[in-house]
Short mmCIF file of C-alpha atoms in Angstrom, two decimals:
data_model
loop_
_atom_site.label_atom_id
_atom_site.label_comp_id
_atom_site.label_asym_id
_atom_site.label_seq_id
_atom_site.Cartn_x
_atom_site.Cartn_y
_atom_site.Cartn_z
CA MET Y 1 84.78 82.09 -42.83
CA LEU Y 2 87.06 85.11 -43.13
CA VAL Y 3 88.41 84.83 -39.57
CA ALA Y 4 89.28 81.14 -39.84
CA LYS Y 5 90.95 81.58 -43.23
CA HIS Y 6 93.09 84.42 -41.89
CA LEU Y 7 94.13 82.37 -38.87
CA TYR Y 8 95.02 79.33 -41.00
CA LEU Y 9 97.34 81.52 -43.07
CA LEU Y 10 99.09 82.62 -39.88
CA GLY Y 11 100.06 79.03 -39.12
CA VAL Y 12 98.37 78.86 -35.71
CA GLU Y 13 96.28 75.97 -34.43
CA VAL Y 14 92.65 76.67 -35.49
CA HIS Y 15 89.39 75.20 -34.14
CA THR Y 16 86.06 75.96 -35.85
CA GLY Y 17 82.43 75.10 -35.15
CA ILE Y 18 82.67 76.09 -31.50
CA ALA Y 19 79.32 77.29 -30.12
CA GLY Y 20 78.03 77.13 -33.67
CA THR Y 21 80.07 79.61 -35.69
CA GLY Y 22 82.76 80.41 -33.12
CA VAL Y 23 86.47 80.14 -33.90
CA VAL Y 24 89.35 79.55 -31.50
CA ALA Y 25 93.03 79.76 -32.39
CA VAL Y 26 95.98 78.74 -30.23
CA LEU Y 27 99.53 80.09 -30.33
CA GLN Y 28 102.26 78.40 -28.31
CA GLY Y 29 104.85 81.00 -27.45
CA GLY Y 30 108.57 80.40 -27.33
CA LEU Y 31 108.93 81.23 -23.64
CA GLU Y 32 107.60 79.61 -20.49
CA GLY Y 33 104.45 81.23 -19.17
CA PRO Y 34 100.71 81.01 -18.45
CA THR Y 35 97.79 80.48 -20.82
CA VAL Y 36 95.83 83.64 -21.60
CA GLY Y 37 92.47 83.96 -23.36
CA LEU Y 38 91.79 86.98 -25.59
CA ARG Y 39 88.18 87.36 -26.62
CA ALA Y 40 86.42 89.27 -29.42
CA ASP Y 41 82.75 89.12 -30.38
CA MET Y 42 81.75 88.99 -34.04
CA ASP Y 43 78.01 89.50 -34.45
CA ALA Y 44 76.10 92.46 -35.87
CA LEU Y 45 72.67 93.94 -35.04
CA PRO Y 46 69.34 94.18 -36.90
CA VAL Y 47 69.86 97.90 -37.59
CA LYS Y 48 69.95 99.73 -40.94
CA GLU Y 49 73.09 101.84 -41.16
CA SER Y 50 72.23 105.46 -41.97
CA ALA Y 51 75.70 107.03 -41.79
CA ALA Y 52 76.80 108.57 -45.09
CA LEU Y 53 79.90 106.42 -45.45
CA PRO Y 54 81.24 104.71 -48.59
CA PHE Y 55 81.50 101.46 -46.62
CA ALA Y 56 78.10 101.68 -44.90
CA SER Y 57 76.59 98.24 -44.49
CA LYS Y 58 74.22 97.02 -47.17
CA ALA Y 59 74.05 93.53 -45.68
CA LYS Y 60 70.88 91.62 -44.92
CA GLY Y 61 70.31 88.91 -42.34
CA ILE Y 62 67.59 86.63 -41.04
CA TYR Y 63 66.27 87.68 -37.63
CA PHE Y 64 63.55 85.48 -36.13
CA GLY Y 65 62.54 84.33 -39.59
CA LYS Y 66 62.45 87.75 -41.26
CA GLU Y 67 64.98 89.38 -43.54
CA VAL Y 68 66.35 92.56 -41.97
CA ASP Y 69 69.08 95.10 -42.54
CA VAL Y 70 72.15 94.47 -40.39
CA MET Y 71 75.15 96.56 -39.36
CA HIS Y 72 77.94 96.49 -36.80
CA ALA Y 73 76.20 99.05 -34.64
CA CYS Y 74 78.16 98.01 -31.55
CA GLY Y 75 81.62 97.78 -33.07
CA HIS Y 76 82.06 94.03 -33.04
CA ASP Y 77 83.71 94.25 -36.46
CA ALA Y 78 86.34 96.44 -34.81
CA HIS Y 79 86.76 93.93 -31.98
CA THR Y 80 87.31 91.13 -34.48
CA ALA Y 81 89.77 93.22 -36.48
CA MET Y 82 91.74 94.06 -33.33
CA LEU Y 83 92.05 90.43 -32.27
CA MET Y 84 92.93 89.35 -35.81
CA GLY Y 85 95.62 92.03 -35.74
CA ALA Y 86 97.01 90.66 -32.47
CA ALA Y 87 96.85 87.16 -33.92
CA SER Y 88 99.00 88.44 -36.78
CA VAL Y 89 101.58 90.25 -34.63
CA LEU Y 90 102.17 87.65 -31.94
CA PRO Y 91 103.11 84.68 -34.20
CA GLN Y 92 105.67 86.93 -35.91
CA ASN Y 93 107.29 87.34 -32.49
CA ARG Y 94 106.69 83.83 -31.23
CA ASP Y 95 110.12 83.60 -29.61
CA LYS Y 96 109.23 86.54 -27.35
CA VAL Y 97 105.73 85.33 -26.42
CA PRO Y 98 105.42 83.81 -22.94
CA GLY Y 99 103.16 80.78 -22.52
CA LYS Y 100 100.12 80.10 -24.64
CA VAL Y 101 97.66 82.54 -26.22
CA VAL Y 102 94.09 81.46 -26.96
CA PHE Y 103 92.28 83.74 -29.43
CA ILE Y 104 88.51 83.44 -28.88
CA PHE Y 105 86.24 84.71 -31.66
CA GLN Y 106 82.77 84.48 -30.19
CA PRO Y 107 79.39 84.56 -31.97
CA ALA Y 108 76.02 85.76 -30.69
CA GLU Y 109 77.02 88.21 -27.96
CA GLU Y 110 74.01 90.32 -28.93
CA GLY Y 111 71.78 87.28 -28.51
CA ALA Y 112 70.75 84.47 -30.80
CA ALA Y 113 68.78 85.49 -33.89
CA ASN Y 114 66.38 82.55 -33.67
CA ILE Y 115 66.06 81.57 -29.99
CA ASP Y 116 63.17 82.52 -27.72
CA VAL Y 117 64.93 83.20 -24.42
CA PHE Y 118 61.70 82.55 -22.51
CA ASP Y 119 61.39 79.00 -23.80
CA PRO Y 120 62.37 76.66 -20.91
CA LYS Y 121 64.02 74.39 -23.48
CA ALA Y 122 65.92 77.21 -25.22
CA PRO Y 123 69.51 76.22 -26.02
CA SER Y 124 72.44 78.33 -24.87
CA TRP Y 125 74.25 80.72 -27.18
CA GLY Y 126 77.31 82.96 -27.30
CA ALA Y 127 79.77 82.96 -24.41
CA LYS Y 128 77.55 80.77 -22.26
CA ARG Y 129 77.53 78.06 -24.91
CA MET Y 130 81.29 78.35 -25.35
CA VAL Y 131 81.80 77.91 -21.62
CA GLU Y 132 79.38 74.98 -21.50
CA GLU Y 133 81.30 73.35 -24.35
CA GLY Y 134 84.42 73.57 -22.19
CA VAL Y 135 86.46 76.24 -23.94
CA ILE Y 136 88.11 77.28 -20.66
CA GLU Y 137 89.10 73.77 -19.60
CA LYS Y 138 89.92 72.42 -23.06
CA PHE Y 139 92.50 75.12 -23.74
CA GLY Y 140 93.65 75.57 -20.14
CA ILE Y 141 92.82 79.27 -19.97
CA GLU Y 142 93.98 80.88 -16.72
CA ALA Y 143 92.77 84.45 -17.28
CA VAL Y 144 90.62 86.11 -19.94
CA PHE Y 145 90.64 89.62 -21.42
CA GLY Y 146 88.29 91.63 -23.59
CA VAL Y 147 88.01 95.09 -25.17
CA HIS Y 148 84.90 97.03 -26.20
CA VAL Y 149 84.83 100.20 -28.30
CA MET Y 150 82.70 103.07 -26.96
CA SER Y 151 81.56 106.36 -28.49
CA ASN Y 152 81.70 108.22 -25.16
CA ALA Y 153 85.51 108.48 -25.27
CA HIS Y 154 88.05 109.59 -27.84
CA THR Y 155 90.31 107.43 -29.98
CA GLY Y 156 93.02 105.61 -28.07
CA GLU Y 157 91.65 106.29 -24.57
CA ILE Y 158 91.10 103.27 -22.32
CA GLN Y 159 88.74 103.14 -19.36
CA TYR Y 160 88.99 100.38 -16.77
CA LYS Y 161 87.10 99.60 -13.58
CA VAL Y 162 87.70 97.34 -10.60
CA GLY Y 163 84.74 95.06 -9.81
CA ALA Y 164 81.42 95.43 -11.63
CA ALA Y 165 82.13 96.73 -15.14
CA LEU Y 166 78.73 96.07 -16.75
CA ASN Y 167 75.28 95.22 -15.46
CA SER Y 168 73.63 91.84 -15.51
CA ALA Y 169 70.75 91.37 -17.98
CA ASP Y 170 67.61 89.33 -17.40
CA GLY Y 171 64.22 89.46 -19.05
CA PHE Y 172 60.61 88.88 -18.16
CA ARG Y 173 57.47 88.11 -20.16
CA ILE Y 174 54.07 88.50 -18.52
CA LYS Y 175 50.56 87.63 -19.69
CA LEU Y 176 47.64 88.94 -17.63
CA GLU Y 177 44.33 87.16 -18.23
CA GLY Y 178 41.20 88.94 -17.12
CA LYS Y 179 37.56 88.86 -18.20
CA GLN Y 180 36.35 90.88 -21.13
CA ALA Y 181 33.43 93.25 -20.55
CA HIS Y 182 31.71 96.34 -21.90
CA GLY Y 183 33.66 99.49 -21.13
CA SER Y 184 30.61 101.02 -19.43
CA MET Y 185 30.26 98.05 -17.07
CA PRO Y 186 33.75 97.14 -15.84
CA TRP Y 187 32.31 95.50 -12.72
CA THR Y 188 31.09 92.64 -14.91
CA GLY Y 189 34.63 91.76 -15.96
CA ALA Y 190 38.18 91.68 -14.62
CA ASP Y 191 40.34 94.40 -16.11
CA PRO Y 192 43.93 93.32 -16.97
CA ILE Y 193 44.84 96.85 -18.11
CA VAL Y 194 44.22 98.30 -14.65
CA ALA Y 195 45.99 95.27 -13.20
CA SER Y 196 48.95 95.89 -15.52
CA ALA Y 197 49.29 99.45 -14.22
CA ASN Y 198 49.44 98.17 -10.64
CA VAL Y 199 51.85 95.41 -11.64
CA ILE Y 200 54.21 97.89 -13.30
CA ASN Y 201 54.14 100.18 -10.28
CA GLY Y 202 54.55 97.21 -7.96
CA MET Y 203 57.64 95.99 -9.82
CA GLN Y 204 59.35 99.28 -9.02
CA THR Y 205 59.00 98.55 -5.31
CA LEU Y 206 61.17 95.47 -5.80
CA VAL Y 207 64.04 97.93 -6.30
CA SER Y 208 63.00 100.60 -3.79
CA ARG Y 209 61.82 98.34 -0.97
CA GLU Y 210 63.21 94.81 -1.35
CA ALA Y 211 66.65 95.08 -2.97
CA ASP Y 212 69.59 95.81 -0.67
CA LEU Y 213 70.74 98.97 -2.43
CA SER Y 214 73.82 99.20 -0.23
CA GLN Y 215 75.21 96.51 -2.57
CA GLY Y 216 74.60 98.48 -5.78
CA MET Y 217 71.77 99.46 -8.09
CA GLY Y 218 68.92 97.82 -9.95
CA VAL Y 219 66.49 98.70 -12.73
CA VAL Y 220 63.21 97.05 -13.74
CA THR Y 221 61.91 98.33 -17.08
CA VAL Y 222 58.80 97.37 -19.01
CA GLY Y 223 59.68 98.03 -22.63
CA SER Y 224 56.68 96.51 -24.39
CA ILE Y 225 52.99 96.33 -23.43
CA HIS Y 226 50.01 95.33 -25.54
CA GLY Y 227 46.32 95.01 -24.77
CA GLY Y 228 42.90 95.98 -26.00
CA THR Y 229 41.23 96.57 -29.33
CA ALA Y 230 38.80 99.45 -28.67
CA GLY Y 231 38.28 102.23 -26.17
CA ASN Y 232 34.89 100.96 -25.02
CA ILE Y 233 35.92 97.38 -24.28
CA VAL Y 234 37.52 95.96 -21.15
CA THR Y 235 40.01 93.64 -22.83
CA GLY Y 236 40.57 90.09 -21.70
CA GLU Y 237 44.35 90.01 -22.01
CA VAL Y 238 47.44 92.16 -21.66
CA THR Y 239 51.01 91.09 -22.47
CA MET Y 240 54.23 92.83 -21.54
CA GLU Y 241 57.97 92.27 -21.72
CA GLY Y 242 60.82 93.97 -19.96
CA THR Y 243 64.35 93.86 -18.68
CA ILE Y 244 66.06 93.65 -15.28
CA ARG Y 245 69.53 95.16 -14.89
CA THR Y 246 71.79 95.38 -11.84
CA ASN Y 247 75.46 95.64 -10.96
CA ALA Y 248 75.30 93.41 -7.88
CA PRO Y 249 74.70 89.62 -7.92
CA GLY Y 250 72.71 89.80 -4.67
CA ILE Y 251 70.34 92.41 -6.06
CA ARG Y 252 69.99 90.38 -9.24
CA ASP Y 253 68.92 87.35 -7.21
CA THR Y 254 66.35 89.42 -5.29
CA LEU Y 255 64.77 90.99 -8.36
CA THR Y 256 64.60 87.84 -10.49
CA SER Y 257 63.31 85.61 -7.68
CA ARG Y 258 60.76 88.04 -6.20
CA LEU Y 259 59.25 89.40 -9.41
CA PRO Y 260 57.03 86.39 -10.29
CA ASP Y 261 55.27 86.26 -6.90
CA MET Y 262 54.80 90.02 -6.78
CA VAL Y 263 53.21 90.06 -10.25
CA LYS Y 264 50.96 87.06 -9.57
CA HIS Y 265 49.71 88.31 -6.21
CA THR Y 266 49.13 91.87 -7.45
CA ALA Y 267 47.10 90.55 -10.37
CA GLN Y 268 45.22 88.06 -8.19
CA ALA Y 269 44.04 90.87 -5.93
CA GLN Y 270 42.13 92.18 -8.96
CA ASP Y 271 40.79 88.78 -10.10
CA VAL Y 272 43.32 88.65 -12.92
CA HIS Y 273 45.50 85.62 -13.55
CA ALA Y 274 49.19 86.19 -14.32
CA HIS Y 275 51.59 83.98 -16.28
CA VAL Y 276 55.17 85.07 -15.60
CA HIS Y 277 58.37 83.88 -17.25
CA VAL Y 278 61.79 85.17 -16.18
CA ALA Y 279 64.80 84.49 -18.41
CA ASN Y 280 68.25 84.63 -16.82
CA ILE Y 281 70.42 85.96 -19.63
CA MET Y 282 73.76 87.43 -18.46
CA PRO Y 283 75.44 87.78 -15.06
CA VAL Y 284 77.16 90.94 -13.88
CA THR Y 285 80.48 91.42 -15.71
CA MET Y 286 83.02 91.50 -12.88
CA ASN Y 287 86.64 92.55 -13.28
CA ASP Y 288 88.89 90.69 -10.89
CA ALA Y 289 90.21 93.35 -8.49
CA GLU Y 290 93.77 92.07 -8.13
CA LEU Y 291 94.12 91.35 -11.84
CA THR Y 292 92.75 94.73 -12.85
CA ARG Y 293 95.17 96.66 -10.65
CA ALA Y 294 98.08 94.52 -11.79
CA MET Y 295 97.31 95.17 -15.46
CA VAL Y 296 97.20 98.97 -15.22
CA PRO Y 297 100.83 99.35 -16.41
CA ALA Y 298 99.98 97.20 -19.45
CA LEU Y 299 96.96 99.39 -20.22
CA GLN Y 300 99.08 102.52 -19.94
CA LYS Y 301 101.61 101.04 -22.38
CA ALA Y 302 98.89 100.11 -24.85
CA SER Y 303 97.33 103.59 -24.75
CA ASP Y 304 100.47 105.73 -24.41
CA GLY Y 305 99.39 106.77 -20.94
CA GLN Y 306 95.75 107.39 -21.80
CA ALA Y 307 94.28 104.70 -19.53
CA LYS Y 308 91.99 106.05 -16.82
CA GLU Y 309 90.15 104.35 -14.00
CA THR Y 310 86.39 104.85 -13.90
CA PHE Y 311 84.25 104.30 -10.83
CA VAL Y 312 80.89 103.91 -12.58
CA ASN Y 313 80.02 100.72 -14.40
CA GLN Y 314 78.41 100.74 -17.83
CA ALA Y 315 74.62 100.31 -17.72
CA ALA Y 316 74.56 97.82 -20.59
CA SER Y 317 75.45 94.13 -20.31
CA GLU Y 318 77.93 91.67 -21.81
CA ASP Y 319 78.11 87.89 -21.93
CA PHE Y 320 81.88 88.13 -21.40
CA SER Y 321 80.63 87.68 -17.82
CA TYR Y 322 80.36 83.92 -18.40
CA PHE Y 323 84.10 83.72 -19.09
CA SER Y 324 85.02 85.87 -16.08
CA GLU Y 325 82.86 83.70 -13.82
CA LYS Y 326 85.13 80.77 -14.63
CA VAL Y 327 88.56 82.45 -14.44
CA PRO Y 328 89.82 85.91 -13.46
CA GLY Y 329 88.86 88.39 -16.15
CA LEU Y 330 89.42 91.98 -17.20
CA TYR Y 331 87.10 93.83 -19.58
CA VAL Y 332 88.06 97.35 -20.63
CA PHE Y 333 86.53 100.09 -22.77
CA LEU Y 334 88.30 101.73 -25.69
CA GLY Y 335 87.38 105.18 -27.01
CA ALA Y 336 86.32 105.15 -30.65
CA ALA Y 337 85.23 108.74 -31.33
CA PRO Y 338 87.58 110.83 -33.50
CA LYS Y 339 89.78 113.12 -31.44
CA ASP Y 340 88.12 116.27 -32.80
CA LYS Y 341 84.59 114.94 -32.19
CA ASP Y 342 82.32 116.59 -29.61
CA LEU Y 343 81.42 113.54 -27.50
CA SER Y 344 77.93 114.92 -26.86
CA GLN Y 345 77.34 114.65 -30.62
CA ALA Y 346 78.79 111.17 -31.09
CA ALA Y 347 76.21 108.51 -31.97
CA SER Y 348 76.00 105.90 -29.24
CA ASN Y 349 76.53 102.18 -29.60
CA HIS Y 350 73.46 100.52 -31.21
CA HIS Y 351 72.64 103.76 -33.07
CA PRO Y 352 72.30 103.58 -36.90
CA GLU Y 353 75.03 106.24 -37.23
CA PHE Y 354 77.47 104.61 -34.79
CA PHE Y 355 81.01 105.11 -36.08
CA VAL Y 356 84.41 103.72 -35.07
CA ASP Y 357 87.48 105.82 -35.80
CA GLU Y 358 89.82 103.25 -37.34
CA GLU Y 359 92.87 104.82 -35.67
CA THR Y 360 91.73 103.28 -32.42
CA LEU Y 361 92.22 99.78 -33.87
CA VAL Y 362 95.94 100.22 -33.26
CA THR Y 363 95.34 100.73 -29.53
CA GLY Y 364 93.09 97.69 -29.53
CA VAL Y 365 95.77 95.47 -31.08
CA ARG Y 366 98.36 96.82 -28.65
CA SER Y 367 95.98 96.14 -25.75
CA HIS Y 368 95.74 92.45 -26.62
CA VAL Y 369 99.50 92.16 -26.95
CA GLU Y 370 100.06 93.93 -23.63
CA PHE Y 371 97.45 91.68 -21.96
CA VAL Y 372 99.62 88.69 -22.89
CA LEU Y 373 102.89 90.25 -21.76
CA GLY Y 374 101.46 91.96 -18.67
CA TYR Y 375 99.69 88.87 -17.41
CA ALA Y 376 102.85 86.80 -17.78
CA ASP Y 377 104.73 89.30 -15.59
CA TYR Y 378 101.88 89.27 -13.06
CA ALA Y 379 101.76 85.46 -12.95
CA GLN Y 380 105.54 85.24 -12.51
CA THR Y 381 105.46 87.77 -9.66
CA LYS Y 382 102.76 85.75 -7.89
CA ALA Y 383 104.75 82.56 -8.35
CA ASP Y 384 107.88 84.18 -6.96
CA GLN Y 385 105.97 85.43 -3.92
CA LYS Y 386 104.76 81.90 -3.17
CA THR Y 387 108.27 80.49 -3.18
CA GLN Y 388 109.69 83.14 -0.85
#
């Protein structure tokens, strides 16, 4: 693997095969200090790159058994390059590095390419699998940091947020079994299509009437629904899948726990039987409040004063949340649109024309270096306060 080979050449301690294809490298600095984890994700997406670039992806991959076009439509190649850059800079200045640095190159942040998340026996993947394999404890990580490129900000700009930085992500799969009948005589059957309409409307009341919205927000979206073969037939089955997103753990618990009963009882009222599976996928990504505020000077150094606090979390989700559940974490967003680009015209993450201005890689490398130095200062200040 390219990452592992590069790390071996740097002379750092390298561990491979973690969470499948994950790589971890360890650098022992020359000064006393804490152990910091720096994380980058490596995976791509099943998207065909359409940008007219000489280096546009032509790669193929296997996604749930089928060959598909793949590209780094979310910038994970940039994340990996940034962390590899930091892993190159820090060993060259080992005598100035406080404590220990753990470089975490994580696979499968976008999800596993061959795992049905609704299977009760589905194995873990990505950050969750890394955490379950003990990456935090094994390497003694005390705090963890991550960076994500975004097209809604210009090159070199950093956005940070105290508390919820990204939503949780959970999924649901529903099968409604009714009784097939002639379309002219619906009373002789049990219509799962009508039931599905009531189920979808009912799921929205979980947000508007059952979730404590003083804690935050929540979204229940049905993204896929299938049923029926002809306009004059009451079908016997409807299937649907969707997603649940929220920026508050309490709201997440309400939506994921209440959805199955609501769906089953709504369907039952129309003589339709519901099978409901909820998959808990990613928690809310929470930035530790004290850590975030303490690291602002480091972010300003990394971005030449272009770090800004935001008060709105990103709607998407990130499995970095599994790391920051174990130890204090900080996850920040790095602008990747060229400085002369109209942001309203910049292709979003996951778009086939998503583009990362390579100049922002420098800010990303600097961010990782400043995380190490800034956290050491923060940890020393806390230690001094305890002894006073």
